[in-house]
Coordinates of C-alpha atoms in Angstrom, one line a residue:
M23 CA 98.8 27.5 62.5
P24 CA 97.2 30.0 60.0
E25 CA 94.4 28.6 57.9
S26 CA 96.3 29.2 54.7
S27 CA 99.3 27.1 55.8
V28 CA 97.7 23.7 55.2
P29 CA 94.5 23.1 53.2
A30 CA 91.5 22.6 55.4
S31 CA 90.8 19.3 53.7
D32 CA 94.0 17.9 54.9
I33 CA 93.3 18.5 58.6
Q34 CA 91.0 16.5 60.9
L35 CA 90.1 17.8 64.3
V36 CA 89.3 15.4 67.1
N37 CA 87.6 16.3 70.5
V38 CA 88.1 20.0 70.3
M39 CA 87.6 21.7 73.6
F40 CA 90.1 24.4 74.8
V41 CA 93.8 25.1 75.1
H42 CA 96.1 27.2 77.4
T43 CA 96.4 30.8 76.7
I44 CA 99.9 31.9 75.8
P45 CA 101.4 34.9 77.7
E46 CA 103.9 37.4 76.2
T47 CA 106.8 35.1 77.3
G48 CA 105.6 32.5 74.9
R49 CA 105.5 29.8 77.7
L50 CA 102.4 27.5 78.0
L51 CA 100.8 28.0 81.4
P52 CA 98.9 25.2 83.2
S53 CA 95.4 26.1 84.3
A54 CA 92.4 24.5 85.9
S55 CA 89.9 26.7 84.4
Q56 CA 88.2 25.8 81.1
W57 CA 87.7 29.5 80.4
N58 CA 91.3 30.5 80.5
A59 CA 93.1 27.3 79.8
I60 CA 93.6 26.0 76.3
E61 CA 96.0 23.2 75.5
L62 CA 97.3 21.8 72.1
D63 CA 98.8 18.5 71.3
F64 CA 99.8 18.5 67.7
N65 CA 100.4 14.8 67.0
L66 CA 102.5 15.1 63.9
L67 CA 104.7 12.0 64.5
P68 CA 103.5 8.6 63.3
R69 CA 101.3 6.8 65.7
S70 CA 101.4 3.1 66.6
S71 CA 99.1 0.8 64.7
S72 CA 97.0 0.3 67.8
S73 CA 96.1 3.9 68.0
S74 CA 95.9 4.8 64.3
N75 CA 92.1 5.0 64.2
S76 CA 91.2 5.6 67.9
H77 CA 92.5 7.4 71.0
D78 CA 93.8 5.5 74.0
Y79 CA 92.0 7.3 76.9
S80 CA 93.7 5.0 79.4
I81 CA 96.7 7.4 79.2
P82 CA 95.5 10.7 80.8
S83 CA 96.5 14.0 79.3
P84 CA 99.4 15.7 81.1
Y85 CA 97.3 18.9 81.4
S86 CA 94.4 19.1 83.9
K87 CA 90.9 19.5 82.5
S88 CA 92.2 19.6 79.0
Y89 CA 91.7 17.8 75.7
D90 CA 94.1 17.2 72.9
Y91 CA 94.0 18.3 69.3
D92 CA 94.9 15.6 66.9
I93 CA 96.1 17.0 63.6
V94 CA 96.3 14.3 61.0
I95 CA 98.4 15.0 57.9
A96 CA 96.3 13.5 55.0
D97 CA 98.8 14.5 52.3
K98 CA 102.4 14.0 53.5
K99 CA 103.9 15.0 50.2
H100 CA 102.4 18.5 50.4
F101 CA 103.4 18.8 54.0
K102 CA 107.0 17.8 53.3
R103 CA 107.2 20.5 50.6
F104 CA 105.9 23.0 53.2
L105 CA 108.5 22.0 55.7
Y106 CA 111.3 22.2 53.1
G107 CA 110.2 25.6 51.9
L108 CA 110.0 26.8 55.5
V109 CA 113.5 25.6 56.3
A110 CA 114.8 27.2 53.0
L111 CA 113.2 30.5 53.9
I112 CA 114.8 30.5 57.4
L113 CA 118.2 29.7 55.9
V114 CA 117.9 32.5 53.4
I115 CA 117.1 35.0 56.2
I116 CA 120.0 33.8 58.3
A117 CA 122.4 34.2 55.3
I118 CA 121.2 37.7 54.6
V119 CA 121.7 38.7 58.3
L120 CA 125.2 37.2 58.3
L121 CA 126.1 39.1 55.1
V122 CA 124.8 42.4 56.4
N123 CA 126.8 42.0 59.6
L124 CA 130.0 40.4 58.3
L125 CA 130.7 42.3 55.0
P126 CA 132.9 45.4 55.4
H127 CA 131.0 48.6 55.7
K128 CA 131.9 51.9 54.3
Q129 CA 132.9 54.0 57.3
K130 CA 130.9 57.1 57.7
H131 CA 132.9 60.1 58.8
R132 CA 132.1 61.0 62.3
G133 CA 131.9 64.7 63.0
P134 CA 133.2 66.4 66.1
S135 CA 131.3 65.6 69.3
K136 CA 132.6 68.8 71.1
N137 CA 130.7 72.1 71.3
L138 CA 132.9 73.8 68.8
S139 CA 130.8 77.0 68.6
L140 CA 131.5 77.5 72.3
A141 CA 135.2 76.7 71.9
I142 CA 135.5 79.2 69.0
N143 CA 133.8 81.9 71.0
Q144 CA 136.2 81.4 73.9
A145 CA 139.3 81.1 71.6
L146 CA 138.4 84.5 70.1
M147 CA 137.8 86.0 73.6
F148 CA 141.5 85.3 74.4
F149 CA 142.4 88.0 71.8
D150 CA 140.1 90.4 73.6
A151 CA 142.1 89.8 76.7
Q152 CA 145.4 90.5 74.9
K153 CA 144.4 93.9 73.5
S154 CA 146.7 96.8 74.3
G155 CA 145.8 100.5 74.2
L156 CA 142.4 102.2 75.0
Y157 CA 140.5 99.2 76.1
P158 CA 136.9 98.7 74.6
R159 CA 134.3 99.3 77.3
N160 CA 132.0 96.7 75.7
S161 CA 134.6 93.9 75.9
P162 CA 133.4 90.6 77.4
V163 CA 136.7 90.5 79.3
K164 CA 136.2 92.4 82.6
F165 CA 139.6 92.1 84.2
R166 CA 141.3 94.4 81.6
G167 CA 141.5 98.2 81.1
D168 CA 143.5 100.9 79.4
S169 CA 147.2 100.1 79.1
G170 CA 150.3 101.0 77.0
I171 CA 148.7 104.4 76.0
Q172 CA 152.1 106.0 75.8
D173 CA 153.6 103.3 73.5
G174 CA 155.9 104.8 70.9
S175 CA 156.4 108.1 72.7
S176 CA 159.9 107.1 73.7
S177 CA 161.0 106.4 70.1
N178 CA 163.2 108.9 68.3
P179 CA 161.4 110.5 66.7
P180 CA 158.2 109.7 68.7
V181 CA 155.6 107.6 66.9
N182 CA 152.1 106.5 67.8
L183 CA 152.3 102.7 68.5
V184 CA 149.2 102.6 70.8
G185 CA 147.2 99.4 70.2
G186 CA 148.0 96.0 69.0
F187 CA 148.2 92.9 71.2
Y188 CA 150.4 91.7 74.0
D189 CA 152.1 88.6 72.7
S190 CA 151.5 86.1 75.5
G191 CA 151.6 86.2 79.2
N192 CA 154.0 89.1 79.2
N193 CA 153.5 92.8 78.3
V194 CA 155.7 92.9 75.2
K195 CA 154.2 93.6 71.7
F196 CA 156.0 91.8 68.8
T197 CA 155.0 93.0 65.3
F198 CA 156.2 89.7 63.7
T199 CA 153.9 87.5 65.6
T200 CA 151.1 90.0 65.4
A201 CA 151.3 90.0 61.6
Y202 CA 151.4 86.2 61.5
T203 CA 148.3 86.1 63.8
I204 CA 146.4 88.5 61.6
T205 CA 147.3 86.6 58.4
L206 CA 146.1 83.3 59.8
L207 CA 142.9 84.7 61.3
S208 CA 142.2 86.4 58.0
W209 CA 142.8 83.2 56.1
S210 CA 140.3 81.3 58.3
V211 CA 137.7 84.0 57.7
I212 CA 138.3 84.0 53.9
E213 CA 137.8 80.2 53.8
Y214 CA 135.0 79.7 56.3
Q215 CA 133.2 83.1 56.5
E216 CA 129.8 81.3 56.2
K217 CA 130.6 79.2 59.4
F218 CA 131.7 82.3 61.4
A219 CA 128.5 84.0 60.3
Y220 CA 126.3 81.0 61.2
I221 CA 127.6 81.0 64.8
D222 CA 127.4 84.8 65.1
E223 CA 131.2 85.2 65.4
L224 CA 131.9 86.9 62.1
D225 CA 131.8 90.5 63.5
H226 CA 133.8 89.3 66.5
V227 CA 136.7 87.9 64.5
K228 CA 136.6 90.8 62.1
N229 CA 136.9 93.2 65.1
I230 CA 140.0 91.3 66.3
I231 CA 141.6 91.4 62.8
K232 CA 140.9 95.1 62.5
W233 CA 142.4 95.7 65.9
G234 CA 145.6 94.1 64.5
T235 CA 145.6 95.7 61.1
D236 CA 145.1 99.2 62.6
Y237 CA 148.3 98.6 64.6
L238 CA 150.2 97.2 61.7
L239 CA 149.4 100.3 59.6
K240 CA 151.2 102.2 62.4
A241 CA 154.1 99.7 62.5
F242 CA 155.9 101.0 59.4
V243 CA 156.6 104.4 57.8
Y244 CA 157.1 104.3 54.0
S245 CA 159.3 106.9 52.4
N246 CA 160.0 105.8 48.8
P247 CA 161.8 102.9 47.2
T248 CA 165.2 104.7 47.2
S249 CA 165.2 105.8 50.8
S250 CA 164.8 103.9 54.1
T251 CA 161.4 102.6 55.0
V252 CA 161.1 102.3 58.8
L253 CA 159.5 99.3 60.5
Y254 CA 158.8 98.9 64.2
S255 CA 159.3 95.4 65.4
Q256 CA 158.8 95.6 69.1
V257 CA 157.4 97.7 71.9
G258 CA 158.5 96.9 75.5
S259 CA 161.6 95.3 76.8
T260 CA 162.4 91.6 76.7
G261 CA 164.4 92.4 79.9
S262 CA 162.3 94.5 82.3
D263 CA 158.9 93.7 80.9
I264 CA 159.7 89.9 81.1
S265 CA 161.2 90.0 84.6
C266 CA 158.5 92.2 86.0
W267 CA 155.3 90.3 87.0
Q268 CA 152.8 93.1 86.6
R269 CA 149.5 93.8 85.0
P270 CA 149.8 95.9 81.8
E271 CA 147.5 98.5 83.4
D272 CA 150.1 99.1 86.2
M273 CA 153.1 99.6 83.9
N274 CA 155.0 102.8 84.5
N275 CA 158.4 101.8 83.3
P276 CA 159.9 103.0 80.0
R277 CA 158.7 101.1 76.9
P278 CA 161.5 101.0 74.4
V279 CA 160.8 100.6 70.7
S280 CA 162.8 98.5 68.3
V281 CA 163.4 100.0 64.8
C282 CA 164.0 98.1 61.6
S283 CA 164.3 98.8 57.9
S284 CA 162.9 97.2 54.7
M285 CA 166.0 95.0 54.5
D286 CA 164.5 93.1 57.5
S287 CA 162.7 91.1 54.9
D288 CA 160.9 88.4 56.9
L289 CA 159.2 91.1 59.1
A290 CA 158.2 93.1 56.0
G291 CA 157.0 90.0 54.2
E292 CA 154.7 89.0 57.1
I293 CA 153.2 92.5 57.3
I294 CA 152.5 92.4 53.6
A295 CA 150.8 89.0 54.0
A296 CA 148.7 90.3 56.9
L297 CA 147.5 93.5 55.2
S298 CA 146.8 91.7 52.0
A299 CA 144.8 88.9 53.5
A300 CA 142.9 91.3 55.7
S301 CA 142.0 93.4 52.7
I302 CA 140.1 90.4 51.3
V303 CA 138.3 90.0 54.7
F304 CA 137.2 93.7 54.5
K305 CA 136.5 93.8 50.8
E306 CA 133.0 95.0 51.4
D307 CA 134.4 98.1 53.2
N308 CA 136.1 99.4 50.0
S309 CA 137.8 102.4 51.7
Y310 CA 139.5 100.4 54.5
S311 CA 140.3 97.4 52.2
K312 CA 142.0 99.8 49.7
S313 CA 144.1 101.4 52.5
L314 CA 145.3 98.0 53.5
V315 CA 146.2 97.0 49.9
E316 CA 148.0 100.3 49.2
A317 CA 150.1 99.9 52.3
A318 CA 151.0 96.3 51.4
E319 CA 152.0 97.3 47.9
K320 CA 154.2 100.1 49.1
L321 CA 156.0 97.9 51.6
F322 CA 156.4 95.2 48.9
Q323 CA 157.9 97.8 46.6
A324 CA 160.4 98.7 49.3
V325 CA 161.3 95.2 50.3
S326 CA 161.8 93.9 46.7
V327 CA 163.8 96.9 45.4
D328 CA 166.5 95.9 43.0
D329 CA 169.5 97.8 44.5
P330 CA 173.0 96.6 45.3
G331 CA 172.8 98.3 48.6
H332 CA 169.6 96.4 49.5
R333 CA 170.7 93.2 51.3
P334 CA 167.8 91.2 52.6
R335 CA 168.2 89.6 56.1
T336 CA 166.1 88.2 58.9
Y337 CA 164.9 90.8 61.4
T338 CA 166.5 89.0 64.4
A339 CA 169.9 89.1 62.7
D340 CA 169.7 92.8 63.0
H341 CA 170.5 93.5 66.7
V342 CA 168.8 96.9 66.7
C343 CA 165.7 95.5 65.1
G344 CA 165.2 92.1 66.6
G345 CA 168.0 91.5 69.1
G346 CA 165.5 91.2 72.0
A347 CA 163.0 89.2 70.0
A348 CA 165.6 86.7 69.1
K349 CA 165.3 85.2 72.6
F350 CA 161.7 84.3 71.9
Y351 CA 161.0 84.5 68.2
N352 CA 164.3 83.9 66.4
S353 CA 163.7 83.8 62.6
S354 CA 165.6 81.2 60.6
G355 CA 165.0 82.7 57.2
Y356 CA 163.2 85.3 55.1
Q357 CA 162.5 83.6 51.8
D358 CA 159.3 82.0 53.0
E359 CA 157.8 85.3 54.3
L360 CA 158.6 87.0 51.0
V361 CA 156.9 84.2 49.0
W362 CA 154.0 84.1 51.5
G363 CA 153.6 87.9 51.3
G364 CA 153.8 87.9 47.4
T365 CA 151.1 85.1 47.2
W366 CA 148.7 87.0 49.4
L367 CA 149.3 90.3 47.6
S368 CA 148.6 88.6 44.3
F369 CA 145.2 87.4 45.6
A370 CA 144.4 90.8 47.1
T371 CA 145.2 92.8 43.9
G372 CA 145.0 90.3 41.0
N373 CA 148.4 91.6 39.9
T374 CA 150.2 88.7 38.3
T375 CA 153.5 90.5 38.9
Y376 CA 153.2 89.4 42.5
L377 CA 152.2 85.9 41.6
A378 CA 155.2 85.6 39.3
Y379 CA 157.4 86.8 42.1
A380 CA 156.0 84.2 44.5
T381 CA 156.1 81.3 42.0
N382 CA 159.5 82.0 40.8
R383 CA 160.9 82.0 44.3
F384 CA 158.9 79.2 45.9
R385 CA 161.4 76.5 45.0
E386 CA 164.3 78.5 46.4
A387 CA 162.4 79.2 49.6
D388 CA 161.5 75.6 50.0
Q389 CA 165.1 74.6 49.7
D390 CA 166.1 77.3 52.1
Q391 CA 164.2 75.5 55.0
I392 CA 166.2 73.9 57.7
I393 CA 165.5 70.2 58.0
S394 CA 163.9 70.4 61.4
E395 CA 161.4 73.0 60.0
K396 CA 160.0 70.9 57.2
G397 CA 156.3 70.3 57.5
L398 CA 155.7 72.9 60.1
F399 CA 153.4 75.9 59.8
Y400 CA 153.8 78.5 62.5
W401 CA 155.2 82.0 63.0
N402 CA 158.7 81.0 61.7
N403 CA 157.8 78.9 58.6
K404 CA 155.2 79.6 55.9
I405 CA 156.3 77.1 53.2
A406 CA 153.7 74.5 53.9
A407 CA 150.9 77.0 54.1
T408 CA 152.1 78.7 50.9
A409 CA 152.1 75.3 49.1
V410 CA 148.5 74.8 50.2
L411 CA 147.5 78.3 49.0
M412 CA 149.2 77.7 45.6
T413 CA 147.5 74.3 45.3
R414 CA 144.2 76.1 46.0
L415 CA 144.9 78.4 43.1
R416 CA 145.8 75.5 40.8
F417 CA 142.6 73.6 41.7
F418 CA 140.0 76.4 41.4
K419 CA 141.5 79.2 39.3
D420 CA 144.3 77.6 37.3
P421 CA 146.2 80.5 35.6
G422 CA 148.0 78.2 33.3
Y423 CA 151.3 79.3 31.6
P424 CA 153.8 80.4 32.9
Y425 CA 152.8 79.3 36.4
E426 CA 151.7 75.7 35.9
A427 CA 155.1 74.2 36.7
A428 CA 155.4 76.0 40.0
L429 CA 151.8 75.4 41.0
G430 CA 152.2 71.7 40.1
N431 CA 155.2 71.4 42.4
S432 CA 153.3 73.1 45.1
S433 CA 150.5 70.6 44.7
K434 CA 153.0 67.7 45.0
N435 CA 154.5 69.4 48.1
T436 CA 151.0 69.6 49.6
D437 CA 150.4 65.9 49.0
F438 CA 153.7 65.0 50.6
L439 CA 152.8 67.2 53.6
M440 CA 149.6 65.3 54.1
C441 CA 151.4 62.0 53.8
S442 CA 153.9 63.1 56.4
Y443 CA 151.1 63.9 58.9
L444 CA 149.7 60.4 58.5
S445 CA 153.0 58.5 58.5
D446 CA 154.6 57.6 61.8
K447 CA 157.9 57.3 60.0
T448 CA 158.0 61.1 59.4
F449 CA 156.4 62.5 62.5
K450 CA 156.0 60.5 65.8
K451 CA 152.9 60.9 68.0
T452 CA 152.6 60.8 71.7
P453 CA 151.0 57.7 73.2
G454 CA 147.7 59.7 73.4
G455 CA 147.9 60.6 69.7
L456 CA 149.3 64.2 69.6
I457 CA 151.5 64.7 66.6
I458 CA 155.1 65.8 67.5
L459 CA 156.2 68.1 64.7
R460 CA 159.3 69.5 66.4
P461 CA 160.6 67.1 69.0
E462 CA 163.4 69.4 70.4
Y463 CA 160.9 72.2 71.0
G464 CA 158.2 72.5 73.7
Q465 CA 154.6 73.8 73.3
Q466 CA 153.6 71.2 70.7
L467 CA 149.9 72.2 70.5
Q468 CA 150.6 75.2 68.3
F469 CA 152.1 72.9 65.6
A470 CA 149.3 70.3 66.0
A471 CA 146.6 73.0 65.6
T472 CA 148.0 74.3 62.3
A473 CA 148.5 70.8 61.0
S474 CA 144.8 70.1 61.8
F475 CA 143.8 73.3 60.0
L476 CA 145.9 72.6 56.8
S477 CA 144.8 68.9 56.6
K478 CA 141.1 69.8 57.1
L479 CA 141.3 72.6 54.6
Y480 CA 143.0 70.4 52.0
S481 CA 140.4 67.6 52.6
D482 CA 137.7 70.2 51.9
Y483 CA 139.4 71.2 48.7
L484 CA 139.6 67.6 47.5
K485 CA 135.9 67.1 48.4
L486 CA 134.9 70.1 46.4
L487 CA 136.7 68.5 43.5
R488 CA 134.9 65.2 44.2
K489 CA 138.1 63.4 44.9
T490 CA 138.3 60.6 47.4
G491 CA 142.0 61.1 48.2
S492 CA 145.4 61.6 46.8
S493 CA 148.9 60.2 46.8
C494 CA 152.6 60.9 47.1
D495 CA 154.9 58.4 45.3
T496 CA 153.8 54.9 46.4
Q497 CA 151.9 56.1 49.4
G498 CA 148.3 57.2 49.2
F499 CA 145.7 58.6 51.5
S500 CA 141.9 58.9 51.6
L501 CA 139.7 61.8 52.7
Q502 CA 138.6 59.7 55.7
M503 CA 142.2 59.2 56.8
L504 CA 142.9 62.9 56.5
Q505 CA 139.8 63.9 58.3
K506 CA 140.4 61.4 61.1
F507 CA 143.9 62.7 61.7
S508 CA 142.8 66.3 61.6
L509 CA 139.9 65.8 64.0
S510 CA 142.0 63.7 66.3
Q511 CA 144.3 66.7 67.0
V512 CA 141.4 69.1 67.7
N513 CA 139.8 66.5 70.0
Y514 CA 143.1 66.0 71.8
I515 CA 143.4 69.7 72.5
L516 CA 139.8 69.8 73.8
G517 CA 140.2 67.0 76.2
D518 CA 140.5 63.6 74.5
N519 CA 143.9 62.9 75.9
P520 CA 145.5 60.7 78.7
M521 CA 145.3 63.7 81.1
K522 CA 141.6 64.1 80.4
M523 CA 142.3 67.8 80.3
S524 CA 141.1 70.5 77.9
Y525 CA 144.1 72.6 77.0
V526 CA 141.8 75.5 76.2
V527 CA 141.1 77.4 79.4
G528 CA 137.4 77.5 80.4
F529 CA 136.4 74.7 78.0
G530 CA 135.1 71.6 79.6
D531 CA 135.2 70.6 83.2
H532 CA 138.9 70.1 83.6
Y533 CA 141.4 72.7 82.3
P534 CA 144.5 74.6 83.4
T535 CA 143.9 77.0 86.3
K536 CA 147.4 78.4 86.8
V537 CA 148.0 79.9 83.4
H538 CA 151.3 81.7 83.0
H539 CA 149.7 85.1 82.4
R540 CA 150.1 88.4 84.3
S541 CA 146.6 89.8 83.9
A542 CA 144.9 86.5 84.7
S543 CA 147.0 85.8 87.8
I544 CA 146.7 89.2 89.6
P545 CA 143.4 90.2 91.1
W546 CA 141.4 92.9 89.3
D547 CA 140.8 94.8 92.6
G548 CA 141.4 98.4 91.6
Q549 CA 144.7 98.5 93.4
Y550 CA 148.1 99.2 92.0
H551 CA 150.5 96.2 92.2
S552 CA 154.3 96.8 91.8
C553 CA 156.7 94.3 90.2
P554 CA 157.9 92.9 93.6
E555 CA 154.3 92.5 94.7
G556 CA 153.5 90.6 91.5
D557 CA 156.0 87.9 92.4
R558 CA 153.6 86.9 95.1
W559 CA 151.1 85.9 92.4
L560 CA 153.7 84.4 90.1
Y561 CA 154.7 81.8 92.8
S562 CA 151.3 81.3 94.3
K563 CA 150.0 77.8 94.3
D564 CA 146.4 79.1 94.1
P565 CA 144.4 79.1 90.8
N566 CA 144.3 82.4 88.9
P567 CA 141.7 84.8 90.2
N568 CA 140.7 85.6 86.6
V569 CA 139.8 82.9 84.1
L570 CA 141.5 83.6 80.8
L571 CA 138.8 82.1 78.6
G572 CA 139.9 80.5 75.4
A573 CA 143.6 80.6 76.0
M574 CA 145.3 77.5 74.5
V575 CA 148.3 76.8 76.7
G576 CA 151.6 75.3 75.6
G577 CA 150.4 71.8 76.3
P578 CA 151.9 68.5 77.4
D579 CA 155.3 66.9 76.9
Q580 CA 156.0 64.0 74.5
S581 CA 154.7 61.5 77.0
D582 CA 151.3 63.3 77.4
N583 CA 152.3 64.6 80.8
F584 CA 151.2 68.1 81.8
F585 CA 152.0 70.3 84.8
D586 CA 149.6 73.0 85.7
D587 CA 152.2 75.3 87.1
R588 CA 152.3 79.1 86.5
N589 CA 156.1 79.1 86.8
K590 CA 156.5 76.5 84.0
P591 CA 155.6 78.5 80.9
E592 CA 156.5 75.7 78.6
F593 CA 153.3 74.0 79.8
T594 CA 151.0 76.9 80.8
E595 CA 151.8 79.9 78.6
P596 CA 149.4 80.9 75.8
T597 CA 150.3 83.1 72.8
I598 CA 148.4 85.0 70.1
S599 CA 150.1 83.0 67.3
S600 CA 149.2 79.6 68.7
N601 CA 145.6 80.7 69.4
A602 CA 145.3 81.9 65.8
G603 CA 146.0 78.3 64.8
L604 CA 143.4 77.0 67.3
V605 CA 140.7 79.3 65.9
A606 CA 141.5 78.2 62.3
A607 CA 141.4 74.5 63.3
L608 CA 138.2 74.8 65.2
I609 CA 136.3 76.7 62.6
G610 CA 137.4 74.3 59.9
H611 CA 135.9 71.4 61.9
Y612 CA 132.7 73.2 62.8
E613 CA 129.9 71.5 60.8
L614 CA 127.0 73.4 59.4
P615 CA 123.5 71.8 59.7
D616 CA 123.6 70.7 56.1
S617 CA 126.4 68.1 56.2
L618 CA 127.0 68.6 52.4
D619 CA 127.7 72.3 52.9
L620 CA 131.4 72.7 53.7
G621 CA 131.1 76.4 54.3
I622 CA 134.0 77.1 52.0
N623 CA 134.0 80.3 49.9
Q624 CA 135.5 78.6 46.8
T625 CA 136.0 81.6 44.6
G626 CA 135.9 84.7 46.9
I627 CA 139.6 84.6 47.5
F628 CA 140.2 85.0 43.7
D629 CA 137.8 87.9 43.0
K630 CA 140.5 90.2 41.9
I631 CA 142.3 87.6 39.6
I632 CA 141.4 88.1 36.0
L633 CA 143.0 85.5 33.7
T634 CA 144.1 86.4 30.2
A635 CA 145.0 83.9 27.6
S636 CA 148.7 83.3 27.2
T637 CA 150.8 80.7 25.5
P638 CA 154.4 79.6 26.0

């Protein structure tokens, strides 16, 4: 007992010799040695009258060669106070411990545990593998070469359509999905440029975007608003190029070109959006950025001309333009692309004419959606994404009158979108947690990826505004709820699913090896392989000889089941449009070392917008 515990005057020591040493276990050890054995007998309990003044040595000590300490409490009042104080102190400590452990804690957001920088690098490499034309000699993908170098030559008149991207596992180039892909990649760079730069992928992604915009600049020929503007929607046949299992480098069959006009409004609107968004990405390259903006404005002028003979339509409704594409990318409307394109063009130019066009038509475009499309953001529907963009404008560069009503409605739409992601009543989820946004359609990962991107982006907007959440009618959501949902979709894609499979090829230890992809499945052996020879590889049960790094496949069914089968494209085929959503979701969730730095360029997207005071 420490000397300060009880006054020395209150303690009497009798026959002091030695006591047992106490090991680390705290157990007294018997010992026969007086040098290493010390024993204590604190006689704190009352003694009998016969032994109150003397010790009874007829009762031997229980310890060998030991003597007892007798501690006599001279002042019991002080000792009782000491005991009561000690007990009270122990009770206070126990209470504090219980409170700390039992009271609800504020949950700290857990960031991603995956190696997202590696996943982003690989996801971008997929676009390198999809490049058509004169193949870059410094490409990290070594099983690709020059291909499609005569594309456009069979058109009447001939046109240079060399370049661009093959859409998926086939050898067809679709302008519509290429433009959507470039728009989405550009958006992710505009928002998270700092993150791309930090992981040394900024030049990489900008190279991919430029490869796409260089092609899009070739994909339409502008005459003037009163005469026909020509757009090219497709290179390659959805018949022979689909049925022939052949590497693009071995193609020697005719490559037909599909020709459209400015009345094919969805195609035109998506090209406008892509060129406009990319112009912001390349704003430091003034000459190239200007060329993109000028092309976008010319096409917008052609598509929005006020002429009785100009009748807008979807590009797939025009058999000559999109008859072949309708089998794969059938467009359900054009209003969303026109609003989408107008919004991006207003950001790229600062011209409020385009903003007025977009805000005036947003409500009509929203109502034009088919019910099964509501809440989806993908190549066919841009309403949800446009609402997020307009909400961004309202939050950080509110232009006021006469746009506040439309921007306010878009903000409400965005809140409803987020609530729909979180509510099982709106969208179901697989047992493993993958959101099912379009039940009657396969390849659910593409929808989950863009839902992850939009929800992460919106949560970042709210965080910048120092908001803890938002609401829609009677339902509310917190930032933690939104971030948890968004991250869960990324983690599912990267391997946190019942199959324990990463659906991004090359990422992790277990991923699809029989991807539905011509270049990946045929050996890069310097030999020519005909279409019939290619069937051998299509139906082979062996893994692909070439690893298509970064390709996000179609994904599992609604029960989380996945079949790694090259001949089942609904499970194993990747596309450039779905991979664009993957890149956007991944970069959104990548965390910079400073956890408070969201990596968002809050005002860069609005550099061209100059507000002038106006009143109703």
